[in-house]
mmCIF file of C-alpha atoms and ligand atoms in Angstrom:
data_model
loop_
_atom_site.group_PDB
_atom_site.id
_atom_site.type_symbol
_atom_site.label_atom_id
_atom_site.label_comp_id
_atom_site.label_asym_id
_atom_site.label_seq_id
_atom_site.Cartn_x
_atom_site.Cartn_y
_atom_site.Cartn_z
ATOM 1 C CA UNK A 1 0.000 0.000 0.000
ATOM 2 C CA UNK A 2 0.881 3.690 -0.523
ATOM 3 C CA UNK A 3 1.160 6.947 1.680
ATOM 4 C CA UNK A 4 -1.657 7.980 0.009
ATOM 5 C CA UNK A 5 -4.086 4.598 -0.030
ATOM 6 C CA UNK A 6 -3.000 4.187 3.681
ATOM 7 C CA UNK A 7 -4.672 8.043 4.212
ATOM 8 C CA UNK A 8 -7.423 7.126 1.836
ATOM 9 C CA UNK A 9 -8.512 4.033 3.834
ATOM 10 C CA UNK A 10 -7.949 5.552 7.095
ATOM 11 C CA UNK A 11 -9.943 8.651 6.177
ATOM 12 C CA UNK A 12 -12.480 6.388 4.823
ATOM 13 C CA UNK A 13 -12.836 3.792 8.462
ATOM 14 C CA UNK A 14 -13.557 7.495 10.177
ATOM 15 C CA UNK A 15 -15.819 8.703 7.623
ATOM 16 C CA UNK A 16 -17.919 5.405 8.231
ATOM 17 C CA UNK A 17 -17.450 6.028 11.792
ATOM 18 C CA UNK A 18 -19.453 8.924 10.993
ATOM 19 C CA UNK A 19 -16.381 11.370 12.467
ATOM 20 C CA UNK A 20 -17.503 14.982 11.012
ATOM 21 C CA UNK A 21 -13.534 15.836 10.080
ATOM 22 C CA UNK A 22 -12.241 12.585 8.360
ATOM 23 C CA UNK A 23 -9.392 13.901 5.972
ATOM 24 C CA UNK A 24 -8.258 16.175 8.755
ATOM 25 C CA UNK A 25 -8.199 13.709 11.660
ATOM 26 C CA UNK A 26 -6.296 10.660 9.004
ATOM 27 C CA UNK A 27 -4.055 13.628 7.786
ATOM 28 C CA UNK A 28 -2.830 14.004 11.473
ATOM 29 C CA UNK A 29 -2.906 9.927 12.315
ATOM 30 C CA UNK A 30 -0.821 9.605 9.241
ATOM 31 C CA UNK A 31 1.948 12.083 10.322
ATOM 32 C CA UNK A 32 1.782 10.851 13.643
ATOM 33 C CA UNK A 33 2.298 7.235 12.648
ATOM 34 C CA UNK A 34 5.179 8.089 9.933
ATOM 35 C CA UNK A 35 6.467 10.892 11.773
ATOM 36 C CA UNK A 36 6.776 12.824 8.377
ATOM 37 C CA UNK A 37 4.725 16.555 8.461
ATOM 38 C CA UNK A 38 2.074 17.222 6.412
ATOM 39 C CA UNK A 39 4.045 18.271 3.461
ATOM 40 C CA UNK A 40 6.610 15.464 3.442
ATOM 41 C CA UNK A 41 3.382 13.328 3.954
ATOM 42 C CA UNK A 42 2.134 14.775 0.400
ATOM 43 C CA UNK A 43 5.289 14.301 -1.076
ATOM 44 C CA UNK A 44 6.053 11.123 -0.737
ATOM 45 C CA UNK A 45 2.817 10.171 -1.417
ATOM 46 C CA UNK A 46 3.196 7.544 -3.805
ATOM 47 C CA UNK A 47 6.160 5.656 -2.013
ATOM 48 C CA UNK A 48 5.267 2.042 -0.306
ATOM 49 C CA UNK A 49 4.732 1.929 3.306
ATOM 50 C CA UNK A 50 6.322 0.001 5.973
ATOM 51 C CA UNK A 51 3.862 -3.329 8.144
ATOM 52 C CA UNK A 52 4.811 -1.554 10.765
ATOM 53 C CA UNK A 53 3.565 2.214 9.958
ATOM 54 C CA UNK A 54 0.142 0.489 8.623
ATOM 55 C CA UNK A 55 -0.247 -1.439 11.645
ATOM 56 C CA UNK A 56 0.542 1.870 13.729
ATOM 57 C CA UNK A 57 -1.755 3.930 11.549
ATOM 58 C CA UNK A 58 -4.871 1.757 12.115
ATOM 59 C CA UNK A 59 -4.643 1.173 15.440
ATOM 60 C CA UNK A 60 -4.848 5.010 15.775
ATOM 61 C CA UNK A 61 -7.589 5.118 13.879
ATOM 62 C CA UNK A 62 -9.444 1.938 15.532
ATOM 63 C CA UNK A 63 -9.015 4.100 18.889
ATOM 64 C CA UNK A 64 -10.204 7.403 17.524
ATOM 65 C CA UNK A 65 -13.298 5.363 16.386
ATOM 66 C CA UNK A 66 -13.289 4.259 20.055
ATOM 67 C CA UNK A 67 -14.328 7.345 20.834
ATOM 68 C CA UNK A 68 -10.573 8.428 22.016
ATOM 69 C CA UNK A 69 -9.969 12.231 21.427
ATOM 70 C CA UNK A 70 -7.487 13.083 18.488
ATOM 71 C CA UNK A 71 -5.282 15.079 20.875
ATOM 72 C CA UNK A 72 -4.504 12.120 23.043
ATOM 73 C CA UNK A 73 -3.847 9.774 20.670
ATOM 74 C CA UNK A 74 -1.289 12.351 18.818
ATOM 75 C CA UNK A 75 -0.340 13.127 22.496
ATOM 76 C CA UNK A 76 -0.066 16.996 21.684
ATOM 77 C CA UNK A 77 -1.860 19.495 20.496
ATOM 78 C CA UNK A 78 -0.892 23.034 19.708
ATOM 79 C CA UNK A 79 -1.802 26.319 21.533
ATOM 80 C CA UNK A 80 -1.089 29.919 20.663
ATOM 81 C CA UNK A 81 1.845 28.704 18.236
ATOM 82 C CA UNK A 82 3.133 25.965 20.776
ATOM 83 C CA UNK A 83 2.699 22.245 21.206
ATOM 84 C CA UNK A 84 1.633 21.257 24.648
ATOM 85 C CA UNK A 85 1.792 17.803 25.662
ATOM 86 C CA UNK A 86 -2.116 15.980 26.559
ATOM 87 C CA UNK A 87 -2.913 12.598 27.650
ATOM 88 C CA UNK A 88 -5.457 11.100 29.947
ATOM 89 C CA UNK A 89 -5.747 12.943 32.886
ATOM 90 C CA UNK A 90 -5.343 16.410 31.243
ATOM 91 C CA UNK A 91 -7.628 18.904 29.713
ATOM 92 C CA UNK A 92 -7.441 19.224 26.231
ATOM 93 C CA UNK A 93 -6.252 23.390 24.834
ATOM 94 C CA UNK A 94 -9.325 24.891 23.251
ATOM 95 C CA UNK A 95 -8.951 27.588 20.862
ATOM 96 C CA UNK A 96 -11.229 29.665 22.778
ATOM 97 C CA UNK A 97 -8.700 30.017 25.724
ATOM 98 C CA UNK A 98 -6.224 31.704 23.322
ATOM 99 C CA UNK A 99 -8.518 34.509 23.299
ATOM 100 C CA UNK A 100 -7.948 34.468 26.922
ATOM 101 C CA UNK A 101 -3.878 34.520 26.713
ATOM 102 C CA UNK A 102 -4.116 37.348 24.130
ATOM 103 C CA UNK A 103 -6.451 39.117 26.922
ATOM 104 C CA UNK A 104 -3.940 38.358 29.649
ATOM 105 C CA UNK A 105 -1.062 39.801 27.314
ATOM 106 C CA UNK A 106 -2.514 42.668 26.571
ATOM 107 C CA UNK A 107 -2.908 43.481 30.524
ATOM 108 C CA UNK A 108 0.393 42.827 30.929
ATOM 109 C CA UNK A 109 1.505 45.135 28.048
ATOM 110 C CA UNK A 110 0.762 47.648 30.932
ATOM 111 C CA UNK A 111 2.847 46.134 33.231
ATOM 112 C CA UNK A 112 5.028 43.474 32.177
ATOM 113 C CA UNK A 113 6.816 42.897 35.337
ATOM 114 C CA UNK A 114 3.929 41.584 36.942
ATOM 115 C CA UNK A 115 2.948 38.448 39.539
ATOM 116 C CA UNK A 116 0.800 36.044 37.812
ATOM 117 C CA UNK A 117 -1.547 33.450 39.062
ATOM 118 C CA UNK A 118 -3.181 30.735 36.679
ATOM 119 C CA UNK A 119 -5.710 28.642 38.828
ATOM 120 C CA UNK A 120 -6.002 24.985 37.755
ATOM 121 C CA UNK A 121 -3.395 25.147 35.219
ATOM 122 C CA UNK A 122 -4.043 21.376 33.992
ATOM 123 C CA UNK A 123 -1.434 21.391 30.902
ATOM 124 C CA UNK A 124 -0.252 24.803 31.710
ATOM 125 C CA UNK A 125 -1.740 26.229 28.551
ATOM 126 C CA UNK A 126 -2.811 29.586 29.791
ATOM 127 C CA UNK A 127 0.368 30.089 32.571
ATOM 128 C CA UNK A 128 3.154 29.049 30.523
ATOM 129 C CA UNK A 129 1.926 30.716 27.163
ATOM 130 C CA UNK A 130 1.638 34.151 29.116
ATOM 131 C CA UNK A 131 5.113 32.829 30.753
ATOM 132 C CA UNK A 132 6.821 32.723 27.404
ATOM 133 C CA UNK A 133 5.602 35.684 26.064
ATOM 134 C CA UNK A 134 5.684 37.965 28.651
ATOM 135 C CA UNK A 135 9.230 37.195 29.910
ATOM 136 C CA UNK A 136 9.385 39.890 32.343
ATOM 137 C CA UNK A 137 6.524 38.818 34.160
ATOM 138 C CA UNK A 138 6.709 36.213 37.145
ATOM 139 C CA UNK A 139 3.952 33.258 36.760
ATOM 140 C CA UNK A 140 2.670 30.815 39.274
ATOM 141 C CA UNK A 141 0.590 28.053 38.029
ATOM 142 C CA UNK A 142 -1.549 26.031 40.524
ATOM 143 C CA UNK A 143 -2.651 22.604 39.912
ATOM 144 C CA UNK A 144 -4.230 19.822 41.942
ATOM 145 C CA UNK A 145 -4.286 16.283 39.975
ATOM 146 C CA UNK A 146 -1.337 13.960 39.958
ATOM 147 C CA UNK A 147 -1.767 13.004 36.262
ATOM 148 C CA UNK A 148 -3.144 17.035 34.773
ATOM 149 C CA UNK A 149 0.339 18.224 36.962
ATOM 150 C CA UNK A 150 3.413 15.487 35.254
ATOM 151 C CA UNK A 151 1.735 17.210 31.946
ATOM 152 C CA UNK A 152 2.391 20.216 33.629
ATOM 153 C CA UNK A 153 5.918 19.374 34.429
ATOM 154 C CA UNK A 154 6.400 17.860 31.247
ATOM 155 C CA UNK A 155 5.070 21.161 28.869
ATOM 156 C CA UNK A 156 7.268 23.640 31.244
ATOM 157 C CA UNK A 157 10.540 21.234 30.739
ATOM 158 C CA UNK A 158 9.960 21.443 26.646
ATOM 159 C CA UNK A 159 9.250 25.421 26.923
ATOM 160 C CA UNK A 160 11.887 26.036 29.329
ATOM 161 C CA UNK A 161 10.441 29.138 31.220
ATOM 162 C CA UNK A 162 12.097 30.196 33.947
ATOM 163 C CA UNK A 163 9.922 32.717 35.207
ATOM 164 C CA UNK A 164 7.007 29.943 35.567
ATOM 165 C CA UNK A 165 6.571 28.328 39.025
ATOM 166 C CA UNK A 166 4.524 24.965 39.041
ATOM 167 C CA UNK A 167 2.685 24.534 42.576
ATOM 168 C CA UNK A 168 0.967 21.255 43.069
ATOM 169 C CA UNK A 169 -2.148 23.052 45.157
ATOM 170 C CA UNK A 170 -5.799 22.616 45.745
ATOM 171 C CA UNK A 171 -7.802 26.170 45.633
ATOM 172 C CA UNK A 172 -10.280 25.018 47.683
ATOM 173 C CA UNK A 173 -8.261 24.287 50.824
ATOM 174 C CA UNK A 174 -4.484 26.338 50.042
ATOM 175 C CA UNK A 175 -3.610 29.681 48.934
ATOM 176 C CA UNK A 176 -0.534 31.333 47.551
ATOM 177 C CA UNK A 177 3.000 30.437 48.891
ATOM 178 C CA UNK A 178 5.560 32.512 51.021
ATOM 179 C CA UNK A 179 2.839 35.516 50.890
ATOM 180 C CA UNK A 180 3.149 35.327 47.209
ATOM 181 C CA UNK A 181 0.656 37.852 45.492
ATOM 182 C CA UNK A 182 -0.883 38.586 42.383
ATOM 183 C CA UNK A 183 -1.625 42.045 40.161
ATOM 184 C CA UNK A 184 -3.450 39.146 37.529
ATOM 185 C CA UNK A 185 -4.817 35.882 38.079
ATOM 186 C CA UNK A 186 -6.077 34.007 35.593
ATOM 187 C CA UNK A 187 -7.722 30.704 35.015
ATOM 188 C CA UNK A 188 -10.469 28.560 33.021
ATOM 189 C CA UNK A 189 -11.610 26.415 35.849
ATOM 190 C CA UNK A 190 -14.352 23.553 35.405
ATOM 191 C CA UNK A 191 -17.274 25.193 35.211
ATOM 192 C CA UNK A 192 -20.063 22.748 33.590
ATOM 193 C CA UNK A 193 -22.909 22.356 35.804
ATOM 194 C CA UNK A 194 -22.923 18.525 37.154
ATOM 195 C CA UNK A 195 -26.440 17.741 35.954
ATOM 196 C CA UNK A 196 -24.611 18.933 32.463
ATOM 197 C CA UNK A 197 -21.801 16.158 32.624
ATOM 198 C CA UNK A 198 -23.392 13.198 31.434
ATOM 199 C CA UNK A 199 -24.804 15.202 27.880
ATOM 200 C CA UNK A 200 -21.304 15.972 26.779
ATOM 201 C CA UNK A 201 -20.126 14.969 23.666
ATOM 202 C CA UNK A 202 -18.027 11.469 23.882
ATOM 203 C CA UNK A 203 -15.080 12.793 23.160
ATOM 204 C CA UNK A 204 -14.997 15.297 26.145
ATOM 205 C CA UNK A 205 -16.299 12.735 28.290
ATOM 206 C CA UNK A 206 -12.627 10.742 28.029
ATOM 207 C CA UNK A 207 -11.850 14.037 29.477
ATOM 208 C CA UNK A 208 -11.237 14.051 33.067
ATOM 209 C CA UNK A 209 -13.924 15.152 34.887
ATOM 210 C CA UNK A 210 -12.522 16.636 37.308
ATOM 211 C CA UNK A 211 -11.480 19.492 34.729
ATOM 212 C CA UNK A 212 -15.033 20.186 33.596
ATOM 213 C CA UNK A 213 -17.234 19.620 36.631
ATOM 214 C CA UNK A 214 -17.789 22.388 38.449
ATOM 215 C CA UNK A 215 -20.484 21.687 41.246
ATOM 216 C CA UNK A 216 -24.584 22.436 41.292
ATOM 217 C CA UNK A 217 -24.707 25.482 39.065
ATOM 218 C CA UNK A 218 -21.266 25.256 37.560
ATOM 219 C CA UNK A 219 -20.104 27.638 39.484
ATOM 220 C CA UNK A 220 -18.061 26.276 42.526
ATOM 221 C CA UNK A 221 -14.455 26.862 41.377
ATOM 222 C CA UNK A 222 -15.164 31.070 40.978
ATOM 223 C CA UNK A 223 -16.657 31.147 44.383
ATOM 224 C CA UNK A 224 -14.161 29.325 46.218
ATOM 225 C CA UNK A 225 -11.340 31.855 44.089
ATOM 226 C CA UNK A 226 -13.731 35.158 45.285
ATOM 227 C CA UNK A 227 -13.348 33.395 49.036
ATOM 228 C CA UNK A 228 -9.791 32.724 49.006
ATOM 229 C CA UNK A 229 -7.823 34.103 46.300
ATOM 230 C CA UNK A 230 -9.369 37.265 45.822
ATOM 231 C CA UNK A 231 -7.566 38.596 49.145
ATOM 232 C CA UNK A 232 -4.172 37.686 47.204
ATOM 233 C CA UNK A 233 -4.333 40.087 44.323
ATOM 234 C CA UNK A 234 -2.777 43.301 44.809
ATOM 235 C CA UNK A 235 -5.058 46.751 44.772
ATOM 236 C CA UNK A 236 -5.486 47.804 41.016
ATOM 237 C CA UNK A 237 -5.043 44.170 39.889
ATOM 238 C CA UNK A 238 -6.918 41.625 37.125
ATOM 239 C CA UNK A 239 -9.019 38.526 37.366
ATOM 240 C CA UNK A 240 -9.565 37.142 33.912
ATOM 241 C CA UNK A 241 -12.011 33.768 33.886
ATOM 242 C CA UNK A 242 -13.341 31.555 30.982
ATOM 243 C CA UNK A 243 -16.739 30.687 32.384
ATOM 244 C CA UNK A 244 -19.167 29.152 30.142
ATOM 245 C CA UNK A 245 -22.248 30.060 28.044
ATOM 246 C CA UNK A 246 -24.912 32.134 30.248
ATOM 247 C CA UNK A 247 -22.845 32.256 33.634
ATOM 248 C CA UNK A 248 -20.757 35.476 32.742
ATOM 249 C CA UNK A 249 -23.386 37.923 34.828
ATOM 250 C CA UNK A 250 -23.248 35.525 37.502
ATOM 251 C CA UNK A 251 -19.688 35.575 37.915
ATOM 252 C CA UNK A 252 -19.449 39.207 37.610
ATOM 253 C CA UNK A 253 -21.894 39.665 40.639
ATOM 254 C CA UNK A 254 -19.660 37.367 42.667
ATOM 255 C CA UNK A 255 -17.225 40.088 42.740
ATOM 256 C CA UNK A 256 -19.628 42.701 43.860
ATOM 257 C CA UNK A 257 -17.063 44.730 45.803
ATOM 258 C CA UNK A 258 -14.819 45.144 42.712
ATOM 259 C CA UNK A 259 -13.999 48.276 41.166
ATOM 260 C CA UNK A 260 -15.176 47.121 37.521
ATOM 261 C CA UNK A 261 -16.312 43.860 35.933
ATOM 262 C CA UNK A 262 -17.340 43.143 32.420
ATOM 263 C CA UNK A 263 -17.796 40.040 30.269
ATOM 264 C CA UNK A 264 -16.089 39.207 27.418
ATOM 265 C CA UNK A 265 -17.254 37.310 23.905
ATOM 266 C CA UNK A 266 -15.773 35.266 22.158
ATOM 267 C CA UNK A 267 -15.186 34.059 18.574
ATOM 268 C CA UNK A 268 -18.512 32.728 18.114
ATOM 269 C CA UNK A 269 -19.957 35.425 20.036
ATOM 270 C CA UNK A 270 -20.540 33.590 23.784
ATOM 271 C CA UNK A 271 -20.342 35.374 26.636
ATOM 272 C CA UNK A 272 -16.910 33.512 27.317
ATOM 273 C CA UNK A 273 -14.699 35.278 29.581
ATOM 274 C CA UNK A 274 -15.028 37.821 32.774
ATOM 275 C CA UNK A 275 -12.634 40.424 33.337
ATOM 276 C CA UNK A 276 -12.528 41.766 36.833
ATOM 277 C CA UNK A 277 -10.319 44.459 38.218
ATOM 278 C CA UNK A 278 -10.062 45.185 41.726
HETATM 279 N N1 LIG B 1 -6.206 25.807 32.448
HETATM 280 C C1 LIG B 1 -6.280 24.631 31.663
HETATM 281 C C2 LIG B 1 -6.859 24.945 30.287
HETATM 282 O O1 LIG B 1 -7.341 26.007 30.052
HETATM 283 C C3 LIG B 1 -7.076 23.532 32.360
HETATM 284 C C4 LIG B 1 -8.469 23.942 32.691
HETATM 285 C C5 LIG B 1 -9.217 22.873 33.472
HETATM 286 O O2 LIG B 1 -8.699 21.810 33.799
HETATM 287 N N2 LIG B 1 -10.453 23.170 33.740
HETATM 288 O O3 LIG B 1 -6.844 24.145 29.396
#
């Protein structure tokens, strides 16, 4: 078989599988499992492949029909130019949050020399982006789960930022080490209401939960950072959430006593983020 029958077939077992972005998904399998890039891929199209690539390629593609996300079979995904390492265990980047980076950076155009605080970091996406590109600034990045923090580990190693602190913490019960305090803290914490859970697409639910439930009305993880984080941000400082669709007012009034709080849209126009500053 050829480069290009091995796609074909593949792209054809997930189009069958009824997965909406066939081509796409076996274009990505097929780089994965010959570790050519998309271009070399094209090229070489017409060359034989290897038993062993085959036999990698459709096992990919008999776990993506599984119902295994695309992102943890490649085992990376990229975010805001960068790859960031996923597996089980870890929240997957959505391009939504990369509205929220470009957000943070632009707050910290003000200010680069800043304290930073990214609240459930999982894979670090949000802390380590604003980490690299803001070089001046200092970032902690808080994160409870064993499995969501050797990601962690493993995406600040490969992006070597030395300005990024990983704390292994739990919001609800710690708060900021040595006295540590923020002028912006950021973070996209689970925020799906747990009646929500069991609706989500199949996909998400390989996802760990733990990353996407966020207690009765969704809303847990915001409370518990108005409670005990809110006391850690410096006078004149940010809060910048992703929340979901419909809880943006609701979060806003959670931080009554701020100076100013508005909510944010995003691509498609849901009320996506809320900006607080204090
Ligand atoms: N901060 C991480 C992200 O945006 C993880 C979020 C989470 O686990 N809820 O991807």
């Amino acid at each position: 078989m050829t480069l290009s029958e091995l796609q074909k077939a593949g792209k054809a077992r997930l189009q069958r599988a009824e997965i909406e972005d066939a081509a796409f998904e076996a274009d990505c399998l097929l780089e994965s499992a010959t570790g050519y890039s998309r271009s070399q891929c094209l090229a070489r199209g017409a060359e034989a492949v290897s038993e062993r690539v085959t036999t990698r390629f459709f096992s990919q593609i008999a776990r993506r029909i599984q119902g295994e996300p695309l992102q943890y079979i490649l085992g990376k995904w990229s975010f805001y130019g960068r790859d960031f390492f996923v597996g089980e265990g870890v929240l997957i980047p959505r391009p939504e949050t990369e509205e929220l980076v470009e957000t943070a950076i632009s707050v910290l155009r003000e200010n680069p020399h800043s304290t930073v605080f990214d609240l459930c970091a999982g894979s670090g996406c949000i802390g380590l982006t604003v980490a690299k590109e803001v070089p001046e600034c200092t970032v902690y990045l808080f994160e409870k789960y064993d499995a969501a923090f050797s990601y962690l580990q493993k995406n600040a190693e490969a992006l070597n930022a030395p300005n990024a602190h990983l704390i292994k913490a739990d919001i609800f019960t710690d708060t900021p080490p040595d006295g540590a305090r923020a002028d912006l803290l950021l973070s996209n914490p689970p925020y799906i209401p747990k009646r929500e859970l069991a609706e989500l697409q199949k996909e998400v639910l390989r996802e760990p939960s733990t990353a996407l439930d966020g207690g009765f009305d969704g809303l847990d993880f915001y409370r518990a950072i108005q409670n005990r984080w809110l006391p850690f941000v410096n006078a004149g400082g940010t809060l910048l959430f992703e929340c979901g669709d419909g809880q943006g007012s609701e979060i806003a009034t959670l931080f009554e006593s701020a100076k100013a709080a508005k909510v944010l849209f995003d691509f498609q126009n849901i009320d996506r983020f809320v900006q607080i500053i204090v």
